[in-house]
Coordinates of C-alpha atoms and ligand atoms in Angstrom, one line a residue:
X1 CA 57.5 -115.3 55.8
X2 CA 55.4 -112.9 57.8
X3 CA 52.4 -114.5 59.5
X4 CA 49.1 -113.0 60.4
X5 CA 46.0 -113.9 62.4
X6 CA 43.3 -115.5 60.3
X7 CA 40.2 -113.5 59.5
X8 CA 36.7 -114.3 60.8
X9 CA 33.3 -113.0 61.7
X10 CA 33.1 -110.4 64.4
X11 CA 31.5 -111.7 67.6
X12 CA 29.7 -110.2 70.6
X13 CA 31.5 -109.4 73.9
X14 CA 31.6 -112.6 76.1
X15 CA 29.3 -114.6 73.7
X16 CA 31.7 -114.4 70.8
X17 CA 30.1 -116.2 67.8
X18 CA 28.2 -118.7 70.0
X19 CA 24.8 -117.3 69.1
X20 CA 25.4 -117.6 65.3
X21 CA 26.9 -121.1 65.8
X22 CA 24.0 -122.2 67.9
X23 CA 21.3 -121.0 65.5
X24 CA 22.6 -123.2 62.7
X25 CA 26.2 -124.6 62.9
X26 CA 26.1 -125.9 59.3
X27 CA 25.0 -122.7 57.8
X28 CA 27.4 -120.7 60.0
X29 CA 30.4 -122.8 59.0
X30 CA 29.5 -122.7 55.3
X31 CA 29.1 -118.9 55.3
X32 CA 32.4 -118.5 57.1
X33 CA 34.1 -120.7 54.6
X34 CA 32.7 -118.7 51.7
X35 CA 33.6 -115.4 53.1
X36 CA 36.9 -116.0 54.8
X37 CA 38.5 -118.9 53.0
X38 CA 41.3 -121.2 54.1
X39 CA 41.5 -120.5 57.8
X40 CA 38.6 -118.9 59.7
X41 CA 38.8 -117.7 63.3
X42 CA 35.8 -117.5 65.5
X43 CA 34.9 -117.9 69.2
X44 CA 32.4 -120.4 70.4
X45 CA 31.5 -121.1 74.1
X46 CA 34.7 -119.5 75.1
X47 CA 36.9 -121.4 72.7
X48 CA 39.3 -119.7 70.3
X49 CA 38.4 -121.7 67.2
X50 CA 40.1 -122.1 63.8
X51 CA 38.2 -123.8 61.0
X52 CA 40.3 -125.2 58.2
X53 CA 38.7 -125.5 54.7
X54 CA 41.7 -126.7 52.6
X55 CA 41.8 -130.5 52.2
X56 CA 45.6 -130.5 52.4
X57 CA 45.4 -128.8 55.8
X58 CA 42.8 -131.3 57.0
X59 CA 45.1 -134.1 55.9
X60 CA 48.0 -132.6 57.8
X61 CA 46.0 -132.3 61.0
X62 CA 44.5 -135.8 60.9
X63 CA 47.7 -137.5 60.0
X64 CA 49.9 -135.8 62.6
X65 CA 48.3 -137.0 65.9
X66 CA 51.3 -135.8 68.0
X67 CA 50.9 -132.2 67.1
X68 CA 47.1 -132.4 66.8
X69 CA 45.6 -134.7 69.5
X70 CA 41.9 -134.7 70.1
X71 CA 40.4 -131.6 71.6
X72 CA 39.1 -131.9 75.2
X73 CA 35.6 -130.8 74.1
X74 CA 35.3 -134.0 72.1
X75 CA 36.5 -136.4 74.8
X76 CA 35.8 -135.0 78.3
X77 CA 32.0 -135.5 78.6
X78 CA 32.3 -138.8 76.7
X79 CA 34.9 -140.1 79.1
X80 CA 32.4 -139.9 82.0
X81 CA 30.4 -142.5 80.1
X82 CA 32.8 -144.8 78.2
X83 CA 35.9 -144.4 80.3
X84 CA 39.2 -144.6 78.5
X85 CA 38.2 -146.6 75.4
X86 CA 39.6 -146.0 71.9
X87 CA 37.5 -143.0 71.2
X88 CA 38.6 -141.0 74.3
X89 CA 42.2 -142.2 75.1
X90 CA 45.3 -140.7 73.7
X91 CA 49.1 -141.0 73.4
X92 CA 50.8 -144.3 74.0
X93 CA 47.8 -145.9 75.7
X94 CA 45.7 -145.2 72.7
X95 CA 48.4 -146.6 70.4
X96 CA 48.5 -149.9 72.3
X97 CA 44.7 -150.2 72.4
X98 CA 44.4 -149.5 68.7
X99 CA 47.0 -152.2 67.9
X100 CA 45.2 -154.7 70.1
X101 CA 41.7 -154.1 68.8
X102 CA 42.4 -153.5 65.1
X103 CA 42.3 -157.2 64.2
X104 CA 38.8 -157.6 65.4
X105 CA 37.7 -155.2 62.6
X106 CA 39.6 -156.9 59.8
X107 CA 37.4 -157.9 56.9
X108 CA 38.0 -161.5 57.7
X109 CA 36.1 -161.0 60.9
X110 CA 33.5 -158.6 59.5
X111 CA 32.4 -161.4 57.2
X112 CA 31.2 -163.3 60.4
X113 CA 28.8 -160.5 61.2
X114 CA 27.2 -160.3 57.8
X115 CA 24.6 -163.0 58.6
X116 CA 23.7 -161.1 61.8
X117 CA 23.3 -157.9 59.8
X118 CA 20.8 -159.5 57.4
X119 CA 18.9 -161.5 60.1
X120 CA 18.3 -158.6 62.4
X121 CA 17.1 -156.5 59.4
X122 CA 14.7 -159.3 58.5
X123 CA 13.4 -159.1 62.1
X124 CA 12.7 -155.4 61.6
X125 CA 10.9 -155.8 58.3
X126 CA 8.9 -158.7 59.6
X127 CA 7.1 -156.1 61.8
X128 CA 6.3 -153.8 58.8
X129 CA 2.8 -153.7 57.3
X130 CA 1.9 -152.5 53.8
X131 CA 0.6 -148.9 54.1
X132 CA 1.5 -148.5 57.8
X133 CA 3.5 -145.7 59.3
X134 CA 6.8 -146.1 61.2
X135 CA 9.5 -143.7 62.4
X136 CA 12.4 -144.1 60.0
X137 CA 15.1 -143.1 62.5
X138 CA 13.7 -145.3 65.2
X139 CA 13.6 -148.3 62.9
X140 CA 17.2 -147.8 61.8
X141 CA 18.4 -147.2 65.4
X142 CA 16.8 -150.4 66.7
X143 CA 18.1 -152.5 63.8
X144 CA 21.7 -151.2 64.0
X145 CA 21.7 -151.5 67.8
X146 CA 20.5 -155.2 67.6
X147 CA 23.2 -155.9 65.0
X148 CA 25.9 -154.3 67.0
X149 CA 25.0 -155.9 70.3
X150 CA 24.8 -159.3 68.8
X151 CA 28.1 -158.8 67.0
X152 CA 29.6 -157.9 70.3
X153 CA 28.2 -160.6 72.6
X154 CA 26.9 -163.4 70.4
X155 CA 23.5 -164.5 69.5
X156 CA 22.8 -167.0 72.2
X157 CA 22.4 -164.5 75.0
X158 CA 19.1 -163.0 75.6
X159 CA 20.1 -159.4 75.3
X160 CA 16.6 -158.0 75.5
X161 CA 15.9 -159.9 78.8
X162 CA 19.2 -158.6 80.2
X163 CA 17.9 -155.0 79.5
X164 CA 20.8 -154.2 77.3
X165 CA 18.9 -152.5 74.4
X166 CA 16.9 -150.3 76.8
X167 CA 20.0 -149.4 78.8
X168 CA 21.9 -148.3 75.6
X169 CA 18.9 -146.2 74.5
X170 CA 18.7 -144.5 78.0
X171 CA 22.5 -144.0 78.0
X172 CA 22.2 -142.0 74.7
X173 CA 19.2 -139.9 75.8
X174 CA 21.3 -137.0 77.1
X175 CA 22.7 -136.6 73.6
X176 CA 19.4 -136.2 71.8
X177 CA 19.4 -132.8 70.2
X178 CA 16.6 -131.5 72.4
X179 CA 18.4 -132.6 75.6
X180 CA 22.0 -131.5 74.7
X181 CA 21.8 -127.9 76.1
X182 CA 20.7 -129.3 79.5
X183 CA 23.3 -132.1 79.4
X184 CA 26.2 -129.9 78.8
X185 CA 25.2 -127.1 81.2
X186 CA 23.5 -128.9 84.1
X187 CA 25.8 -129.7 87.1
X188 CA 26.4 -133.4 87.7
X189 CA 24.0 -133.6 90.7
X190 CA 21.1 -131.9 88.9
X191 CA 17.8 -133.8 89.3
X192 CA 17.1 -134.0 85.6
X193 CA 15.2 -137.2 84.9
X194 CA 16.9 -138.2 81.7
X195 CA 20.3 -137.6 83.2
X196 CA 19.5 -139.8 86.2
X197 CA 18.0 -142.5 83.9
X198 CA 21.3 -142.4 81.9
X199 CA 23.3 -142.9 85.2
X200 CA 21.2 -145.9 86.1
X201 CA 21.5 -147.3 82.6
X202 CA 25.2 -147.0 82.7
X203 CA 25.4 -148.8 86.0
X204 CA 23.3 -151.5 84.5
X205 CA 25.4 -151.8 81.4
X206 CA 28.6 -151.9 83.6
X207 CA 27.2 -154.8 85.6
X208 CA 26.1 -156.6 82.5
X209 CA 29.4 -156.3 80.7
X210 CA 31.3 -157.5 83.8
X211 CA 28.9 -160.3 84.2
X212 CA 29.3 -161.5 80.5
X213 CA 33.0 -161.1 80.8
X214 CA 33.1 -163.3 83.9
X215 CA 31.0 -166.0 82.2
X216 CA 33.3 -166.0 79.2
X217 CA 36.4 -166.2 81.4
X218 CA 34.9 -169.3 83.1
X219 CA 33.7 -171.1 80.0
X220 CA 36.4 -171.4 77.3
X221 CA 34.3 -171.3 74.2
X222 CA 35.1 -171.1 70.6
X223 CA 33.5 -167.9 69.6
X224 CA 34.1 -165.1 67.1
X225 CA 32.2 -162.1 68.5
X226 CA 33.9 -158.9 69.4
X227 CA 34.1 -159.7 73.1
X228 CA 35.9 -163.0 72.2
X229 CA 38.3 -161.0 70.0
X230 CA 39.2 -158.7 72.8
X231 CA 39.6 -161.6 75.3
X232 CA 41.9 -163.4 72.8
X233 CA 44.0 -160.4 72.0
X234 CA 47.7 -160.8 72.6
X235 CA 47.7 -157.6 74.6
X236 CA 45.9 -159.3 77.5
X237 CA 43.5 -156.5 78.4
X238 CA 42.4 -155.9 82.0
X239 CA 38.7 -156.3 82.7
X240 CA 38.3 -152.5 83.1
X241 CA 39.8 -151.9 79.7
X242 CA 37.5 -154.4 78.0
X243 CA 34.6 -152.8 79.8
X244 CA 35.7 -149.3 78.4
X245 CA 36.1 -150.7 74.9
X246 CA 32.7 -152.5 75.0
X247 CA 31.0 -149.3 76.2
X248 CA 32.8 -147.4 73.5
X249 CA 31.4 -149.7 70.8
X250 CA 27.9 -149.5 72.3
X251 CA 28.3 -145.7 72.1
X252 CA 30.1 -145.2 68.8
X253 CA 29.0 -148.2 66.9
X254 CA 25.3 -148.0 65.9
X255 CA 23.9 -144.4 66.0
X256 CA 26.1 -143.1 63.2
X257 CA 25.2 -146.1 60.9
X258 CA 21.5 -145.6 61.8
X259 CA 21.7 -142.0 60.8
X260 CA 23.4 -142.8 57.6
X261 CA 20.6 -145.3 56.7
X262 CA 18.0 -142.7 57.7
X263 CA 19.6 -140.2 55.2
X264 CA 19.9 -142.9 52.5
X265 CA 16.2 -143.6 52.7
X266 CA 15.3 -139.9 52.8
X267 CA 17.4 -139.3 49.7
X268 CA 16.0 -142.3 47.9
X269 CA 12.5 -141.3 48.5
X270 CA 13.3 -137.9 46.9
X271 CA 15.1 -139.4 44.0
X272 CA 13.1 -142.2 42.3
X273 CA 15.6 -142.6 39.5
X274 CA 18.3 -143.4 41.9
X275 CA 16.0 -145.8 43.7
X276 CA 15.1 -147.5 40.5
X277 CA 18.8 -147.9 39.6
X278 CA 19.4 -149.4 43.1
X279 CA 16.6 -151.9 42.5
X280 CA 18.2 -152.9 39.2
X281 CA 21.5 -153.7 40.9
X282 CA 19.8 -155.6 43.7
X283 CA 17.8 -157.7 41.2
X284 CA 21.1 -158.5 39.3
X285 CA 23.3 -159.3 42.3
X286 CA 21.2 -160.6 45.2
X287 CA 19.9 -164.2 45.0
X288 CA 17.5 -165.1 47.8
X289 CA 18.9 -162.9 50.5
X290 CA 21.9 -160.6 50.6
X291 CA 25.3 -162.0 51.5
X292 CA 28.8 -160.7 52.1
X293 CA 29.8 -161.8 48.6
X294 CA 27.0 -159.5 47.3
X295 CA 28.6 -156.6 49.1
X296 CA 31.8 -157.2 47.2
X297 CA 29.8 -156.9 44.0
X298 CA 27.7 -153.9 44.8
X299 CA 28.7 -150.7 43.1
X300 CA 25.7 -148.6 43.1
X301 CA 24.5 -149.5 46.6
X302 CA 27.9 -148.6 47.9
X303 CA 27.8 -145.3 46.0
X304 CA 24.3 -144.5 47.4
X305 CA 25.7 -144.9 50.9
X306 CA 28.7 -142.8 50.2
X307 CA 26.7 -140.1 48.5
X308 CA 24.3 -140.0 51.5
X309 CA 27.3 -139.6 53.8
X310 CA 28.7 -136.8 51.6
X311 CA 25.5 -134.8 51.9
X312 CA 24.7 -135.7 55.5
X313 CA 27.9 -136.8 57.3
X314 CA 26.8 -138.0 60.7
X315 CA 30.2 -136.8 62.1
X316 CA 29.7 -133.3 60.7
X317 CA 33.0 -132.0 62.1
X318 CA 36.2 -133.3 63.7
X319 CA 38.0 -131.4 66.5
X320 CA 41.7 -131.2 67.4
X321 CA 43.9 -129.2 69.7
X322 CA 47.4 -128.1 68.6
X323 CA 50.2 -128.8 71.1
X324 CA 52.3 -126.0 69.7
X325 CA 51.8 -122.8 67.7
X326 CA 51.4 -123.8 64.0
X327 CA 50.9 -122.1 60.7
X328 CA 48.7 -122.9 57.7
X329 CA 50.0 -120.8 54.8
X330 CA 50.5 -117.3 56.3
X331 CA 48.1 -117.9 59.1
X332 CA 48.9 -118.5 62.7
X333 CA 47.0 -120.9 64.8
X334 CA 48.0 -120.9 68.5
X335 CA 48.8 -123.8 70.8
X336 CA 45.8 -125.0 72.8
X337 CA 43.2 -123.5 70.5
X338 CA 40.3 -125.5 68.9
X339 CA 40.9 -126.6 65.4
X340 CA 37.7 -127.4 63.5
X341 CA 37.7 -129.7 60.5
X342 CA 34.3 -129.1 59.0
X343 CA 33.3 -132.3 57.2
X344 CA 29.9 -130.8 56.2
X345 CA 31.6 -127.8 54.5
X346 CA 34.2 -129.8 52.5
X347 CA 31.6 -132.3 51.4
X348 CA 29.5 -129.5 49.9
X349 CA 32.4 -127.4 48.5
X350 CA 31.8 -126.6 44.8
X351 CA 35.6 -126.6 44.2
X352 CA 35.4 -130.4 44.4
X353 CA 31.8 -131.3 43.7
X354 CA 29.6 -130.3 40.8
X355 CA 26.2 -129.2 41.9
X356 CA 27.1 -130.1 45.5
X357 CA 23.5 -130.0 46.8
X358 CA 22.3 -132.7 44.4
X359 CA 22.1 -136.4 45.3
X360 CA 24.1 -138.1 42.5
X361 CA 25.6 -141.5 43.6
X362 CA 27.2 -141.7 40.2
X363 CA 30.0 -139.4 41.5
X364 CA 31.3 -142.3 43.5
X365 CA 31.3 -144.8 40.6
X366 CA 34.5 -145.7 38.8
X367 CA 35.1 -143.6 35.7
X368 CA 33.6 -140.5 37.2
X369 CA 35.7 -137.6 38.2
X370 CA 36.5 -139.0 41.7
X371 CA 40.2 -139.3 40.9
X372 CA 40.5 -135.5 40.5
X373 CA 39.2 -134.8 43.9
X374 CA 41.8 -134.1 46.7
X375 CA 42.1 -136.9 49.2
X376 CA 40.3 -135.1 52.1
X377 CA 37.4 -133.5 50.1
X378 CA 35.5 -136.5 51.5
X379 CA 36.2 -137.9 55.0
X380 CA 33.1 -139.1 56.7
X381 CA 35.2 -141.6 58.8
X382 CA 37.9 -139.1 59.6
X383 CA 41.5 -140.1 58.6
X384 CA 45.0 -140.8 59.6
X385 CA 45.8 -143.0 62.6
X386 CA 42.5 -142.2 64.3
X387 CA 40.4 -143.0 61.3
X388 CA 37.2 -144.8 62.4
X389 CA 38.0 -148.4 63.3
X390 CA 34.5 -149.4 62.4
X391 CA 34.5 -148.1 58.8
X392 CA 34.4 -151.4 57.1
X393 CA 31.9 -152.8 59.6
X394 CA 29.6 -149.7 59.0
X395 CA 29.9 -149.8 55.2
X396 CA 29.2 -153.5 55.1
X397 CA 26.3 -153.1 57.5
X398 CA 24.7 -150.1 55.7
X399 CA 24.8 -152.0 52.4
X400 CA 23.4 -155.2 53.8
X401 CA 20.6 -153.5 55.8
X402 CA 19.7 -151.4 52.7
X403 CA 19.8 -154.3 50.3
X404 CA 17.6 -156.5 52.7
X405 CA 15.1 -153.7 53.2
X406 CA 15.0 -152.3 49.6
X407 CA 14.6 -155.8 48.0
X408 CA 11.1 -155.9 49.5
X409 CA 10.1 -152.4 50.6
X410 CA 10.0 -148.8 49.6
X411 CA 9.6 -146.1 52.2
X412 CA 7.5 -143.0 51.4
X413 CA 8.2 -139.9 53.3
X414 CA 5.3 -138.5 55.4
X415 CA 7.3 -135.4 56.5
X416 CA 8.2 -132.2 54.7
X417 CA 11.8 -131.1 54.4
X418 CA 14.2 -132.9 56.6
X419 CA 15.3 -130.4 59.3
X420 CA 18.6 -131.1 60.8
X421 CA 20.3 -130.5 64.1
X422 CA 24.1 -130.5 64.1
X423 CA 24.5 -131.8 67.7
X424 CA 27.3 -134.1 68.6
X425 CA 26.2 -136.0 65.5
X426 CA 24.1 -134.7 62.6
X427 CA 20.5 -135.7 63.5
X428 CA 17.0 -135.1 62.1
X429 CA 15.4 -132.4 64.3
X430 CA 12.0 -134.1 64.8
X431 CA 10.2 -137.4 64.0
X432 CA 10.8 -138.9 60.6
X433 CA 7.5 -140.7 59.8
X434 CA 7.4 -142.9 56.6
X435 CA 4.8 -145.2 55.1
X436 CA 6.1 -148.7 54.4
X437 CA 5.1 -150.1 51.0
X438 CA 5.7 -153.6 49.9
X439 CA 7.3 -153.7 46.5
Ligands
HEM501 C1 28.4 -144.6 59.3 C2 28.9 -145.0 60.5 C3 30.1 -144.3 61.2 C4 30.6 -143.1 61.0 C5 30.2 -142.0 60.1 C6 31.8 -143.0 61.9 C7 32.6 -141.8 62.0 C8 33.7 -141.8 62.8 C9 34.7 -140.7 62.8 C10 34.6 -139.5 61.9 C11 35.7 -141.0 63.6 C12 36.9 -140.2 63.9 C13 36.7 -139.2 65.0 C14 38.0 -138.3 65.2 O1 39.0 -138.5 64.5 O2 37.9 -137.5 66.1 C15 35.3 -142.3 64.2 C16 36.1 -143.0 65.2 C17 35.7 -144.2 65.8 N1 34.7 -145.0 65.4 FE1 33.3 -144.6 64.0 N2 31.9 -144.1 62.6 C18 30.9 -145.0 62.2 C19 30.7 -146.3 62.6 C20 31.4 -147.0 63.6 C21 31.2 -148.3 64.0 C22 30.2 -149.3 63.4 C23 32.1 -148.5 65.1 C24 32.3 -149.8 65.9 C25 31.6 -150.9 65.9 C26 32.8 -147.3 65.3 C27 33.8 -147.1 66.2 C28 34.7 -146.0 66.3 C29 35.8 -146.0 67.2 C30 36.1 -147.0 68.3 C31 36.5 -144.8 66.9 C32 37.7 -144.2 67.6 C33 38.9 -144.7 66.8 C34 40.3 -144.2 67.3 O3 40.3 -143.1 67.8 O4 41.2 -145.0 67.3 N3 32.4 -146.4 64.3 N4 34.1 -142.8 63.7

C-alpha cells in the first residue's frame, strides 16, 4: 500500500494555521473536517497537527495508550499545578495510580456522595429570589465546587474558613478564556497579578491538603470521603502522591460538570418542550427531594445531560502524541506529532446525527437510533484506559443538581446567543445572566 501525507488547509509562513485556529477553533475544525475528511493536517503554534474524524480511528488512538500517550501540550502546564496526579502522569506510574484510585469512584461509593450533591444544591437555591438575576455559570461553579470539596474532605471541616473555595477559584483564574493568552505566553516570573494570586493559592492549598492529611493520619476515623479512600488504598500512597491526586480532583472535578450544567440550562431555556418533559419526569420520579435511587430511574434527565454534552462538550478535543510513525488508511502520521481527536466535530457530524444542531434529548433514549451510531461518535468523557475516572460521579451529580434545581425553579436567559470560547475547556465567552423564577 502506498501512503501519502494527509491534506489540509494552507498556512502562513511561521504562523502556520494558528491565526485561523485562534479565531474560532470550533469552526476551524468543522470546516477542515468538511473539506478534507478522515485525516487533516495543519500547523498550530509550531505543532504539526493531525486531526482524525473517523470514530474508528478515534477508538484506535484512545484504546492504545502505548502508541498514543498524552501530548505534552495537554500535560506540561498542568503538571506545574497538580504535580504527577492521574491526569498528568503516564506509563507504569499512571497504571499503578489508576488501579489504586479506581475503587473510590465505584458506584458503591458515589452513592455516599448523593446526599452531599443534593444538600449543597439546596444551599445554592436557598439564596435565589423570584425575579432576581444571577450569573448561571458562577452559580453552577460554586455549587459543583462545594460538592466536590465536601466529597473529598468530608462535611465536618469548615472548608470556607480554611480558604479552600477561594484558593481553588484563584488557582483556576489563569485558565479563564480572557487570561489564557497571557498564561501560556508570559514567563514564569512575570508580575501578572492573577498569576501571582494563583501561585499563592496553590501554596495555600498545598498547606491545607498536607494539614488535613496529617490530621487524618493522627485520628483513625471511620470515614468514606475521597481522602479516606486514598488513605485506605492497598497501594499505600506517599503523602506527595495523595497531594497530587487531591489537587488533580480539585482541578479536574468541578469545572467540567459546572459547564455541563450551564449548557443544560441554556438549552432548556431555549427549548420549553424539553423542559416540560423534564418536569413531567421529575414529578413522576422524585418524592420530596431527589435521591440516588431516583437517578437510577431517570431516563429523560439523563438524556438531557447527554444531549447537552453532545452539543457542548466541555472537553472539546483530546490530544495524543504517537510514539512511532503510524498510518490511518493511506495517510501517514509521523512520530512525535500532535494527534487531535475533535470531540466537538464528531458530536456534530451529520453522518451520525440527524439535524445535529438541534437539541433533541430523545436521541439518547432507548429505542431511538443510538444503536446505529459508531462507538466513538459520542465521547464526552474520552475513552479507553484513560477514560474520565469521574464519569459516574459527574453524571450522577449533573442529574441530582438539575433535578433539585428544576423541581422548584426555572431559569430565564437574559443574554443573547451563547458565545463560546474553546479554551482548555469549552466556556461561555462572557457573563451568563439569568432570571430565577420560582415554579
Ligand atoms: C461533565 C464532567 C466531566 C467531563 C466532561 C470530563 C471529561 C474528561 C475527559 C474527556 C477526560 C479524558 C482526557 C484525556 O483522555 O486526555 C477526563 C479525564 C479525567 N477526569 Fe474527567 N470529566 C468530568 C468530570 C470529572 C470529575 C467529576 C472528576 C473527579 C472527581 C474527573 C476527574 C478526571 C481525572 C482524574 C481524569 C484523568 C484520568 C486518567 O487519565 O486516568 N472528571 N475527564
